[in-house]
Coordinates of C-alpha atoms and ligand atoms in Angstrom, one line a residue:
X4 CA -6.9 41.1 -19.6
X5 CA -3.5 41.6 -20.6
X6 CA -3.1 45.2 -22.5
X7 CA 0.5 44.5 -23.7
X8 CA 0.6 40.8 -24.7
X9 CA 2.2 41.5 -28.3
X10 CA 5.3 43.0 -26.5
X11 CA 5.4 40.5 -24.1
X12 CA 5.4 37.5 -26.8
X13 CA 8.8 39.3 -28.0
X14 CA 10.5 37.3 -25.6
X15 CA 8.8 33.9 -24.8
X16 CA 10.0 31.5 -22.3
X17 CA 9.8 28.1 -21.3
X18 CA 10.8 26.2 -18.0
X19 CA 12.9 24.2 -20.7
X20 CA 16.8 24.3 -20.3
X21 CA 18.7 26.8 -21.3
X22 CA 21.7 24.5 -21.1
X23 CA 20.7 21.3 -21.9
X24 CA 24.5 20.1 -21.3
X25 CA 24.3 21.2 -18.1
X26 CA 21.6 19.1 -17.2
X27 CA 22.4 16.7 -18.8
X28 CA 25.6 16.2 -16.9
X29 CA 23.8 16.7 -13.5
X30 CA 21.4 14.3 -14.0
X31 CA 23.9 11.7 -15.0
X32 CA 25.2 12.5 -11.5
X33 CA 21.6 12.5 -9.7
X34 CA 21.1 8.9 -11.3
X35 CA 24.6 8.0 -10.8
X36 CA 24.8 9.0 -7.0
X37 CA 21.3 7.2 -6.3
X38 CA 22.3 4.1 -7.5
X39 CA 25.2 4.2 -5.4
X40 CA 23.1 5.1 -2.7
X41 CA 20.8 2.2 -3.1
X42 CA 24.1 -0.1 -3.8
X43 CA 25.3 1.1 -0.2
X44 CA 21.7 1.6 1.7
X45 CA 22.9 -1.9 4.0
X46 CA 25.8 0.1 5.3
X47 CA 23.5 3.4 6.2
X48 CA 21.8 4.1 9.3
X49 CA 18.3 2.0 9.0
X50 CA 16.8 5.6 10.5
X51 CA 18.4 9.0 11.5
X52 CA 16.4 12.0 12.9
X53 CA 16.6 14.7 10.7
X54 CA 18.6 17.6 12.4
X55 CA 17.7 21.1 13.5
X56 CA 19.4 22.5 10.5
X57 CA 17.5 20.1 8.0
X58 CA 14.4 21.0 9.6
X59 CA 15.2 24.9 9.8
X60 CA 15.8 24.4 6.1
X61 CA 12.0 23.7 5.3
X62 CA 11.3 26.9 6.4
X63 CA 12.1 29.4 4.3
X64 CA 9.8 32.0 2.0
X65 CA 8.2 31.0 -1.1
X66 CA 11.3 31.6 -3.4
X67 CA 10.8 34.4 -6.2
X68 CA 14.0 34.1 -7.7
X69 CA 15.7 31.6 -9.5
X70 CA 18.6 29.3 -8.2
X71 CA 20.5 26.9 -9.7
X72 CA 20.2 23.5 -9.7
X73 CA 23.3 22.3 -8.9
X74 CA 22.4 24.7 -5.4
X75 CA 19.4 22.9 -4.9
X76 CA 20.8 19.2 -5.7
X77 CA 23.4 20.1 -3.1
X78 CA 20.7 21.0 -0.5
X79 CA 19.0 18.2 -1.7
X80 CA 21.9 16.1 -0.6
X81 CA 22.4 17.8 2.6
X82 CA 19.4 18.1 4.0
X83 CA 16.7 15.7 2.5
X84 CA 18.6 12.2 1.1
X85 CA 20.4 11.9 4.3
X86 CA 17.2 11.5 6.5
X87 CA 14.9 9.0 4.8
X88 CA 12.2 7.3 6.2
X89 CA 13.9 4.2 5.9
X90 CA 11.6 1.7 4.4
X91 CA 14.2 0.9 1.3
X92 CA 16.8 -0.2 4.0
X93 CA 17.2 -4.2 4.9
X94 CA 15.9 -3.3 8.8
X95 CA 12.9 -1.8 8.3
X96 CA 9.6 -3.3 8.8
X97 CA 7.3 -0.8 10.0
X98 CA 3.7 -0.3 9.8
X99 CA 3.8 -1.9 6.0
X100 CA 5.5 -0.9 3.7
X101 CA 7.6 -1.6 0.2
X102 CA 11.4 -1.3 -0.8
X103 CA 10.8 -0.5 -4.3
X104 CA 14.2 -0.7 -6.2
X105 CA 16.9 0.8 -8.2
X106 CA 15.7 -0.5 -12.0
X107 CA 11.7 0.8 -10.7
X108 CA 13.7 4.5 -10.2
X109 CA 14.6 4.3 -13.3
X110 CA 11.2 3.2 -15.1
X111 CA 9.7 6.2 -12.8
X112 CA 12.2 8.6 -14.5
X113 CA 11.1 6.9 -18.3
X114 CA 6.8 7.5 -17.1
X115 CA 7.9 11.3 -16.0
X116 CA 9.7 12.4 -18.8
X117 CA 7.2 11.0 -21.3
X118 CA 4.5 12.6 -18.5
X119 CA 1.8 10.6 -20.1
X120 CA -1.5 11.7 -18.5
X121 CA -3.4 8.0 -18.6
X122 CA -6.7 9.0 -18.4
X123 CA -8.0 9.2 -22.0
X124 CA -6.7 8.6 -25.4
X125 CA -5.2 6.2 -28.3
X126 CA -1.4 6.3 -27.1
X127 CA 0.9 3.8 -25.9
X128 CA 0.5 4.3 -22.1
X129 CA -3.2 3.2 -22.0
X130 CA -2.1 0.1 -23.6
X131 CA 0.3 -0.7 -21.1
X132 CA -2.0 0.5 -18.6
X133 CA -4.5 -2.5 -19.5
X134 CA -1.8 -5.0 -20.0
X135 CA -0.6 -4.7 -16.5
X136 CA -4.5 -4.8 -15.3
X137 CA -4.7 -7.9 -17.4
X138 CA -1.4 -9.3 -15.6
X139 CA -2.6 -8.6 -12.4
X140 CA -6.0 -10.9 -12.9
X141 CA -3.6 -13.7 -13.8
X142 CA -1.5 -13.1 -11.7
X143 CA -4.0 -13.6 -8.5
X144 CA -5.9 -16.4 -10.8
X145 CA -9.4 -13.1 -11.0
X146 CA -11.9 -13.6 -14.2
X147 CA -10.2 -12.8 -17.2
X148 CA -13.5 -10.7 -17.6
X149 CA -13.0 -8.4 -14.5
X150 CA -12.5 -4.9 -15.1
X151 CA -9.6 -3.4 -12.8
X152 CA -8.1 0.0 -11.9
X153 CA -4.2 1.2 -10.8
X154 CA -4.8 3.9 -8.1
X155 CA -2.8 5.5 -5.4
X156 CA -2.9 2.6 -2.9
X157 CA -4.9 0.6 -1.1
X158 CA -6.6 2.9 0.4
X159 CA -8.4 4.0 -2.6
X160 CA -8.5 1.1 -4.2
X161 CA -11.0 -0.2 -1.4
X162 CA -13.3 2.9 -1.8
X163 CA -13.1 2.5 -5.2
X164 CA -14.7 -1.1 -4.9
X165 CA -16.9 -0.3 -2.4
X166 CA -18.3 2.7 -4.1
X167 CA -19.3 0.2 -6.9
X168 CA -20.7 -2.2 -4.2
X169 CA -22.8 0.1 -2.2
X170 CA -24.3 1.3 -5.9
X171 CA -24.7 -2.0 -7.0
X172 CA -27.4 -2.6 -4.7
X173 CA -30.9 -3.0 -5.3
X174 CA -32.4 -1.2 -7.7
X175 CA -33.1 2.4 -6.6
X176 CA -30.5 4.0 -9.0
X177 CA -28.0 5.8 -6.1
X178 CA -26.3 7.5 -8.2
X179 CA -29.3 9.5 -9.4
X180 CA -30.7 9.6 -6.5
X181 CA -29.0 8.8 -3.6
X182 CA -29.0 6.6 -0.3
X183 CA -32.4 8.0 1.1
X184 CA -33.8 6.6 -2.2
X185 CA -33.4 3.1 -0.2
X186 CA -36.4 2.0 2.5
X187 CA -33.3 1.7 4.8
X188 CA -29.9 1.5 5.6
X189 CA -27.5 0.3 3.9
X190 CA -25.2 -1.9 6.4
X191 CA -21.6 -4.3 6.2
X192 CA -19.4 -6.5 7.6
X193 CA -16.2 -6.9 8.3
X194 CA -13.6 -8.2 11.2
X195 CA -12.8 -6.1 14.2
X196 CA -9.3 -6.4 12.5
X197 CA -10.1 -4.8 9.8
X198 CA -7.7 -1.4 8.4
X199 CA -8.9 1.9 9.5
X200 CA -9.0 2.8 5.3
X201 CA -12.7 0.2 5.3
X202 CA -14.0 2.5 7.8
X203 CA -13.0 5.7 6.4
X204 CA -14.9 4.9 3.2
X205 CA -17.9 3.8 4.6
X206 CA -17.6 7.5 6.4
X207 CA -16.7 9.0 3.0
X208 CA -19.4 6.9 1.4
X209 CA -22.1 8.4 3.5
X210 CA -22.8 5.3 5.1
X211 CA -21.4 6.5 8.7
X212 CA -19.3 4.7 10.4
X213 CA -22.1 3.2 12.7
X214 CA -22.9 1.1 9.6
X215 CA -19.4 -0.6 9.6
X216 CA -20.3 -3.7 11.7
X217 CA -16.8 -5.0 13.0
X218 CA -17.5 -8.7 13.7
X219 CA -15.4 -10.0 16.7
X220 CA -12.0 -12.4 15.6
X221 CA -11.1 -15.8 17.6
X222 CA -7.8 -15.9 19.2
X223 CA -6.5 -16.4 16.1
X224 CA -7.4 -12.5 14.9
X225 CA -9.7 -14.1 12.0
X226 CA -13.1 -13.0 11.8
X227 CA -15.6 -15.0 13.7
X228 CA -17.6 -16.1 11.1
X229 CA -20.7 -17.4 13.6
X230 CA -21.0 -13.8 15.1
X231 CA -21.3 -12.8 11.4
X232 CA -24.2 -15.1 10.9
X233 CA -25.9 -13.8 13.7
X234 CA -25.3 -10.2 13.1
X235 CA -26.5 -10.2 9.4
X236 CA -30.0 -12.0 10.4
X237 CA -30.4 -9.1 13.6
X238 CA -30.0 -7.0 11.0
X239 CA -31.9 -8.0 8.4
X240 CA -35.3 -8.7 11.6
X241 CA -34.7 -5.2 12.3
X242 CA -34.9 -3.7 8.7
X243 CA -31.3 -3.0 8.0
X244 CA -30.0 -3.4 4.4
X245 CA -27.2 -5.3 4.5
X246 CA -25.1 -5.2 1.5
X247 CA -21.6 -6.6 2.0
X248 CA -18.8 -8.2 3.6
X249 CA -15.3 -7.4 3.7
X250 CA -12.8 -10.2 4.1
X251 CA -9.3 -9.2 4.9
X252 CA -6.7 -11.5 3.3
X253 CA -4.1 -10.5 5.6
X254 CA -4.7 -7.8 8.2
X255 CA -2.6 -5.0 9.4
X256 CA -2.4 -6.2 12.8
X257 CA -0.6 -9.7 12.9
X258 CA -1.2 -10.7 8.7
X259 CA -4.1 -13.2 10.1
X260 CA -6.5 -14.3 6.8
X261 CA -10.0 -14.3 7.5
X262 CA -11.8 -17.5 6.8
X263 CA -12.2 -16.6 3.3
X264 CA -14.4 -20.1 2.1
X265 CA -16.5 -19.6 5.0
X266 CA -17.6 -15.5 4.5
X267 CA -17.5 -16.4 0.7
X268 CA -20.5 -19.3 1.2
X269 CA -22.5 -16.6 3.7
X270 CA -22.0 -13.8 0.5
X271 CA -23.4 -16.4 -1.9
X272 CA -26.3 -17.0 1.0
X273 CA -27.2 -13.9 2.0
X274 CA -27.0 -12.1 -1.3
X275 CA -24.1 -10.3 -0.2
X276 CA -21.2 -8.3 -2.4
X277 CA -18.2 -9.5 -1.0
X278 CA -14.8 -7.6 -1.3
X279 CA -11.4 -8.7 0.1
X280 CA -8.9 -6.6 1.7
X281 CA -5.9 -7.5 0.5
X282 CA -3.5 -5.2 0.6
X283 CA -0.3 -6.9 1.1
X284 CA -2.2 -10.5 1.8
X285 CA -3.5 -11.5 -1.5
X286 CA 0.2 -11.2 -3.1
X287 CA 0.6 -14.5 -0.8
X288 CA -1.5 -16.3 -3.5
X289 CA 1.6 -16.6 -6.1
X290 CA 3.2 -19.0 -2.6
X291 CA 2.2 -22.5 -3.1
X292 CA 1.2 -23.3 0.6
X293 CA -1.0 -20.1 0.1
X294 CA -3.4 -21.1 -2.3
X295 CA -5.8 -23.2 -1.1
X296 CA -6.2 -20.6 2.0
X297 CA -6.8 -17.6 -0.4
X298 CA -8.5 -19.4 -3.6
X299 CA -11.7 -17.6 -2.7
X300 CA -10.2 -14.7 -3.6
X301 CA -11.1 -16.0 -6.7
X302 CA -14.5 -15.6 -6.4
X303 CA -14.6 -12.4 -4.8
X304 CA -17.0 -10.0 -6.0
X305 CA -13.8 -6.7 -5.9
X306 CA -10.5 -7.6 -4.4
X307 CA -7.8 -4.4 -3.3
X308 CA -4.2 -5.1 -3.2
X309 CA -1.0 -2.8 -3.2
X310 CA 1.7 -3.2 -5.8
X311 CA 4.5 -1.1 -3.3
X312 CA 4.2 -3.3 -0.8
X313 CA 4.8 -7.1 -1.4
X314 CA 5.6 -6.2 -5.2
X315 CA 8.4 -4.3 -4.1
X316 CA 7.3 -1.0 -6.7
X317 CA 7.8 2.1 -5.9
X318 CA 5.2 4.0 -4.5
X319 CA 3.1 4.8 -5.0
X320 CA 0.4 2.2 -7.1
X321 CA -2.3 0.1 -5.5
X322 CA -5.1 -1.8 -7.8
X323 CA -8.6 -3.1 -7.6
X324 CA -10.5 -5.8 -9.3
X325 CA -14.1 -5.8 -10.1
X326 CA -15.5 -8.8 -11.5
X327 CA -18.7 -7.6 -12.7
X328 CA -17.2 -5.0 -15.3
X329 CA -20.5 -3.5 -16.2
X330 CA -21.2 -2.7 -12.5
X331 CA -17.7 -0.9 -12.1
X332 CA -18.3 1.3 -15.2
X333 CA -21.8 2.1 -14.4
X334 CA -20.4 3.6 -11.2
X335 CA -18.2 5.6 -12.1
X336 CA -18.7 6.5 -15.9
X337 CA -19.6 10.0 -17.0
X338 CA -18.8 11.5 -20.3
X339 CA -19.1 15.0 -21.0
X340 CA -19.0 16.7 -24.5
X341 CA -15.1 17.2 -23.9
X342 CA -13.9 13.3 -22.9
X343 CA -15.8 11.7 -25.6
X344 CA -14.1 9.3 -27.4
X345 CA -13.8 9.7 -31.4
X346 CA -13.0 7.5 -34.3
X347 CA -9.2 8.5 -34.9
X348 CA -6.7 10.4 -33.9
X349 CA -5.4 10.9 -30.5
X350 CA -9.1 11.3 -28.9
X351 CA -9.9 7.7 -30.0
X352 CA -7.7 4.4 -28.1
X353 CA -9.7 2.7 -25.5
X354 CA -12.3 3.1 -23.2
X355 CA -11.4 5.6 -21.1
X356 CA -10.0 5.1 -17.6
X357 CA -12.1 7.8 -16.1
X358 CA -15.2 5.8 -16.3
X359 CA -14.0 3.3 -14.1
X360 CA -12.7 5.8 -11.8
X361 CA -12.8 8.9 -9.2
X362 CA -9.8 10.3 -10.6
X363 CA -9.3 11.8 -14.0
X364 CA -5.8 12.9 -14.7
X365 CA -3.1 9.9 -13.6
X366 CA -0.1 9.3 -14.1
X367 CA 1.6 6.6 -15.9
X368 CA 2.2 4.3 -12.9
X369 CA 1.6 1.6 -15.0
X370 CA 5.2 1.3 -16.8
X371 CA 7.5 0.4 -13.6
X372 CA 4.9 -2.3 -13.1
X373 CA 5.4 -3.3 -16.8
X374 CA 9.3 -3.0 -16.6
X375 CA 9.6 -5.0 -13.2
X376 CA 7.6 -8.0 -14.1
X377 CA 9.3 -8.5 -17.2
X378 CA 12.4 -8.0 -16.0
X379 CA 12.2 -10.8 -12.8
X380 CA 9.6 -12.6 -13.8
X381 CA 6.8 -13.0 -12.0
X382 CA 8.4 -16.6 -10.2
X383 CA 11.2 -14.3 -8.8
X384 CA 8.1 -12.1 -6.8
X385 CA 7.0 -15.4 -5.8
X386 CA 10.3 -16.8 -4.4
X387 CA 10.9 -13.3 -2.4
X388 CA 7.4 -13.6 -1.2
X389 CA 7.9 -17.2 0.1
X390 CA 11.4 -15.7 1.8
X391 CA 10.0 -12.9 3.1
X392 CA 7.3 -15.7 5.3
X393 CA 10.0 -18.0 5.9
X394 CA 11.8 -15.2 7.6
X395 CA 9.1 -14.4 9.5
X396 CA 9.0 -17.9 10.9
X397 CA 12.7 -17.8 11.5
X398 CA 12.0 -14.5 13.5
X399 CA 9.2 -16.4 15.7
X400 CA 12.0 -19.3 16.1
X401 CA 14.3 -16.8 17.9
X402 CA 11.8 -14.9 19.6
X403 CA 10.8 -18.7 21.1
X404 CA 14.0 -19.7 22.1
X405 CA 14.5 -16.8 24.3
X406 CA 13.0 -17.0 28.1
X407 CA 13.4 -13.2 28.1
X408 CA 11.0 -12.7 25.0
X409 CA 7.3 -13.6 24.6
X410 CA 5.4 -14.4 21.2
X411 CA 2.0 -12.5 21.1
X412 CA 0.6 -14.5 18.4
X413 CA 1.8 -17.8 16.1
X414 CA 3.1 -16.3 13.3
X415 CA 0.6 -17.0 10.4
X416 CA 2.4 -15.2 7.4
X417 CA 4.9 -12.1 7.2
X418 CA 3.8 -10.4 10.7
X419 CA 5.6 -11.1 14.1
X420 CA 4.5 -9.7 17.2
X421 CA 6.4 -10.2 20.4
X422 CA 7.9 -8.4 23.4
X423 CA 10.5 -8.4 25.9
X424 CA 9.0 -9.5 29.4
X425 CA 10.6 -9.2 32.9
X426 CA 8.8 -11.4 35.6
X427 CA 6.8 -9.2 38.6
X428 CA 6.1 -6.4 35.7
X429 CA 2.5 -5.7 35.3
X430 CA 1.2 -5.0 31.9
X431 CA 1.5 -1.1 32.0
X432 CA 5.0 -1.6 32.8
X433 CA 5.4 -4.2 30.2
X434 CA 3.6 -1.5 27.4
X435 CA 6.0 1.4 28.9
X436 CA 9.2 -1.0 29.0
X437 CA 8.6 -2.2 25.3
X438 CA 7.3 1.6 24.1
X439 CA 10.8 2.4 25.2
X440 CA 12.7 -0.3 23.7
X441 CA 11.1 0.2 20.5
X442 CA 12.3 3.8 20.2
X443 CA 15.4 3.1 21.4
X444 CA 16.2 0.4 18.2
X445 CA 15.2 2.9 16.0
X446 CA 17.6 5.7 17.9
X447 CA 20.2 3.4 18.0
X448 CA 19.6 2.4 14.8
X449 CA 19.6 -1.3 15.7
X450 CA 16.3 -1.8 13.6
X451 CA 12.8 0.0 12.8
X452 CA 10.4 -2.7 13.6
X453 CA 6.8 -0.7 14.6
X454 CA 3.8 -1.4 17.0
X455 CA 0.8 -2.4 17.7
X456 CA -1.7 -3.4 21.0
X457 CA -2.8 -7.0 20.5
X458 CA -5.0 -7.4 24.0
X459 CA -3.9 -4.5 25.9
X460 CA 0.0 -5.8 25.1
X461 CA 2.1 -3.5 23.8
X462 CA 4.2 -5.5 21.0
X463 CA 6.7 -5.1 18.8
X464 CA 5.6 -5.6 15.3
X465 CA 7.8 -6.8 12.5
X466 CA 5.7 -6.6 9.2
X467 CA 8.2 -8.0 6.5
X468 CA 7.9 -7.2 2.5
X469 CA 11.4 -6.1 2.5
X470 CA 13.6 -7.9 -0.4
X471 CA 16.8 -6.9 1.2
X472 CA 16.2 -8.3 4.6
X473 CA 18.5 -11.7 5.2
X474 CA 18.6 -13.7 8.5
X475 CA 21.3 -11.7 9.9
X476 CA 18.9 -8.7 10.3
X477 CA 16.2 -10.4 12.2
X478 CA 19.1 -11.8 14.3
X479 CA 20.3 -8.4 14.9
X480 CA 16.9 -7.5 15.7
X481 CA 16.7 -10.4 18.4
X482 CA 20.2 -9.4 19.7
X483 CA 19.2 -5.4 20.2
X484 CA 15.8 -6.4 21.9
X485 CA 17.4 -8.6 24.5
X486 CA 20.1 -6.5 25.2
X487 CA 18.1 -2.9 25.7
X488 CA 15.6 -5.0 27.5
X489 CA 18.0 -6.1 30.0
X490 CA 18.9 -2.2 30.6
X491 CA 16.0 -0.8 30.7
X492 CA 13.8 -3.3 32.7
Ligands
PLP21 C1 -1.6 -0.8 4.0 C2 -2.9 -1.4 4.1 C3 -4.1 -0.7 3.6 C4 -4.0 0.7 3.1 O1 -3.2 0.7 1.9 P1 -2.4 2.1 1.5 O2 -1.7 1.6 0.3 O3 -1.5 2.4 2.6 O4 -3.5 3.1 1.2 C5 -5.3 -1.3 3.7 N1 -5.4 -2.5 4.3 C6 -4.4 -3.2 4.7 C7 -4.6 -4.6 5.3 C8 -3.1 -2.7 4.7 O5 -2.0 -3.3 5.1

């Protein structure tokens, strides 16, 4: 204990201000000098290598004593903001991931200050919280009786839903009891495409990863929906449990969309929960030539999908949709003496969010989601959407009219994957030649497409949800592969 604690309450403290003014003025400067970097980002490097000294600078001792904050904003500017990963400039299309913007900076500012914790409660930020859930259904046409969740990404939003799938089976109770309360085990599907995330949570989920069953594509990267036939009745003759599919509405790889109608007709046969990836994918569904292809969705038992990637939000926010409610409560929910709801007061408000999910505490991610689709409209997400695939065939035009380039794959939505070829180079020269060219665009600071191996090929991956991208880039992009690859090869 702590013998002199009425001396020490003589002088209280608080991490509050003791200058308001003063911070006041600096933060006007923060928000003023971030706008104008977002204004300018076109004009900045699209990726620079943090230097030695920057680097150096992350390696100091825990600090005990106090500094000021106009000493750290200055660092701040010195050695962080000038070394960004890049993904809110117009040539970055890496792996896959979102621009947010400069009104969502500001609605995360608004959620941090009020530093709402929306797990629990009758206050405003649970409210939103289930208005945005509610805009979400509608927005990807999912039961108006689905429950749904905002989570980190869409990483967790696909254990999330498959948590509730694997303990929606049968009726053993796993919960209570466990998997080796089931006569065997459990088993799914999904495409050989398929995000690493799937089979993390079937490791996580105590499933092992020999249970993932990754179901060969076509040449169009979409899941082979024959072999998936076949594999489920193998199963089933020798005693596995099968107990769900995942369909990927636009994989990682090359954006390819399973054949949704097809796996959702072999869930209804088989008995089979069936969840769609969708992390960037099922945003496609507010495009008019998208939604026959991803109307299944639909129908879909759970469906995962990011909000900071092809909804532009900052991250980080991802969301999953359960369309048996009672299902998605009953695996998560747990109520101790101390999150019971009451009548009134603050403990009262709606169900809380900790029965539909791992987490407890979260934050209030729900408000930049509230403040951006009021303030475009959700038409405006669907115009950049459509650009953003329509650039992506404007890409594949280029990358076709040049002898020197080579397609890997039609493009299908907002992924391109190509590379420059050189006749009389075998395909380990080809990887090494493209490898190289690829690092050199983003040293250069030509572009920062990524990668991927599609059939031993190395290619050169442009994954576009980038609302600041125009033509010029990807003709800049064009103009840089051509020219290192005529150095280099
Ligand atoms: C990005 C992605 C994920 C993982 O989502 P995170 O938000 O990065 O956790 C899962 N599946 C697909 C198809 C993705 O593109």
């Amino acid at each position: 204990m702590i013998a002199n604690f009425e001396t020490l309450l003589e002088s209280e403290e608080t991490l509050d201000p003791q200058d308001w003014e003063q911070v006041r003025q600096i933060g006007h400067r923060m928000v003023d000098e971030m706008l104008d970097f977002l204004r300018d980002i076109r004009h900045k490097p699209v990726w620079q290598q943090p230097s030695v000294a920057a680097k150096a600078s992350f390696k100091k001792p825990l600090p005990e004593r106090p500094e000021s904050l106009e000493t750290i904003y200055q660092d701040f500017r010195e050695n962080i903001l000038p070394y960004p990963k890049g993904n809110i400039h117009p040539r970055f299309w890496s792996w896959v991931q979102g621009t947010g913007s400069a009104q969502s900076m500001l609605a995360e500012m608004l959620a941090s200050g009020m530093n709402s914790n929306v797990a629990i409660g009758e206050h405003s930020a649970m409210y939103v919280d289930s208005q945005v859930i509610e805009w979400c259904k509608s927005m990807l046409g999912y039961p108006t009786e689905a429950s749904g969740l905002l989570v980190g990404g869409g990483s967790v939003a696909n254990i999330t839903a498959l948590v509730v799938a694997r303990n929606a089976y049968g009726d053993r109770n796993i919960r209570q009891h466990g998997l080796r309360s089931l006569p065997g085990q459990l088993v799914l599907y999904a495409s050989a495409e398929t995000h690493s995330c799937i089979q993390k949570a079937v490791e996580v989920l105590g499933l092992g990863s020999d249970a993932l069953r990754k179901i060969p594509v076509g040449a169009d990267y979409r899941m082979d929906t024959e072999h998936l036939r076949q594999r489920i009745a193998e199963d089933r003759a020798a005693g596995f449990l099968p107990f769900c599919v995942v369909g990927n509405a636009g994989t990682v790889n090359t954006g390819a969309i399973d054949p949704l109608d097809e796996i959702l007709d072999i869930c209804r046969e088989e008995n089979l929960w069936l969840h769609i990836d969708g992390a960037f994918g099922a945003l496609a569904k507010l495009v008019p030539e998208y939604q026959a292809v991803l109307r299944p969705l639909e129908e879909a038992d759970s469906v995962a999908f990011d909000l900071h990637k092809w909804m532009y939000l900052p991250y980080e926010i991802g969301c999953v949709l359960v369309k048996n409610a009672d299902l998605h409560r009953s695996a998560f929910a747990l109520q101790p003496e101390y999150l019971l709801s009451h009548e009134r007061g603050l403990a009262a408000g709606p169900d809380p969010i900790g029965n539909y999910s791992m987490e407890l505490s979260r934050g209030f991610k729900a408000l930049k989601v509230w403040m951006s689709f009021r303030e475009h409209g959700i038409e405006k997400f669907a115009r950049l959407i459509r650009q953003n695939i329509a650039q992506s065939f404007y890409l594949e035009k280029l990358v076709l009219q040049e002898a020197e380039l080579e397609l890997l794959t039609p493009v299908t939505m907002n992924i391109v994957c190509f590379r420059y070829r050189k006749p009389g180079l075998d395909t380990t020269q080809l990887n090494l030649l493209n490898r190289e060219i690829l690092m050199r665009l983003h040293e250069e600071n030509v572009a920062t497409p990524s990668y991927t191996l599609l059939g031993g090929q190395y290619a050169i991956r442009v994954a576009n949800v980038n609302h600041r991208s125009r033509k010029e880039d990807f003709e800049a992009l064009v103009a840089g592969v051509l020219r290192l690859g005529r150095t280099f090869a």
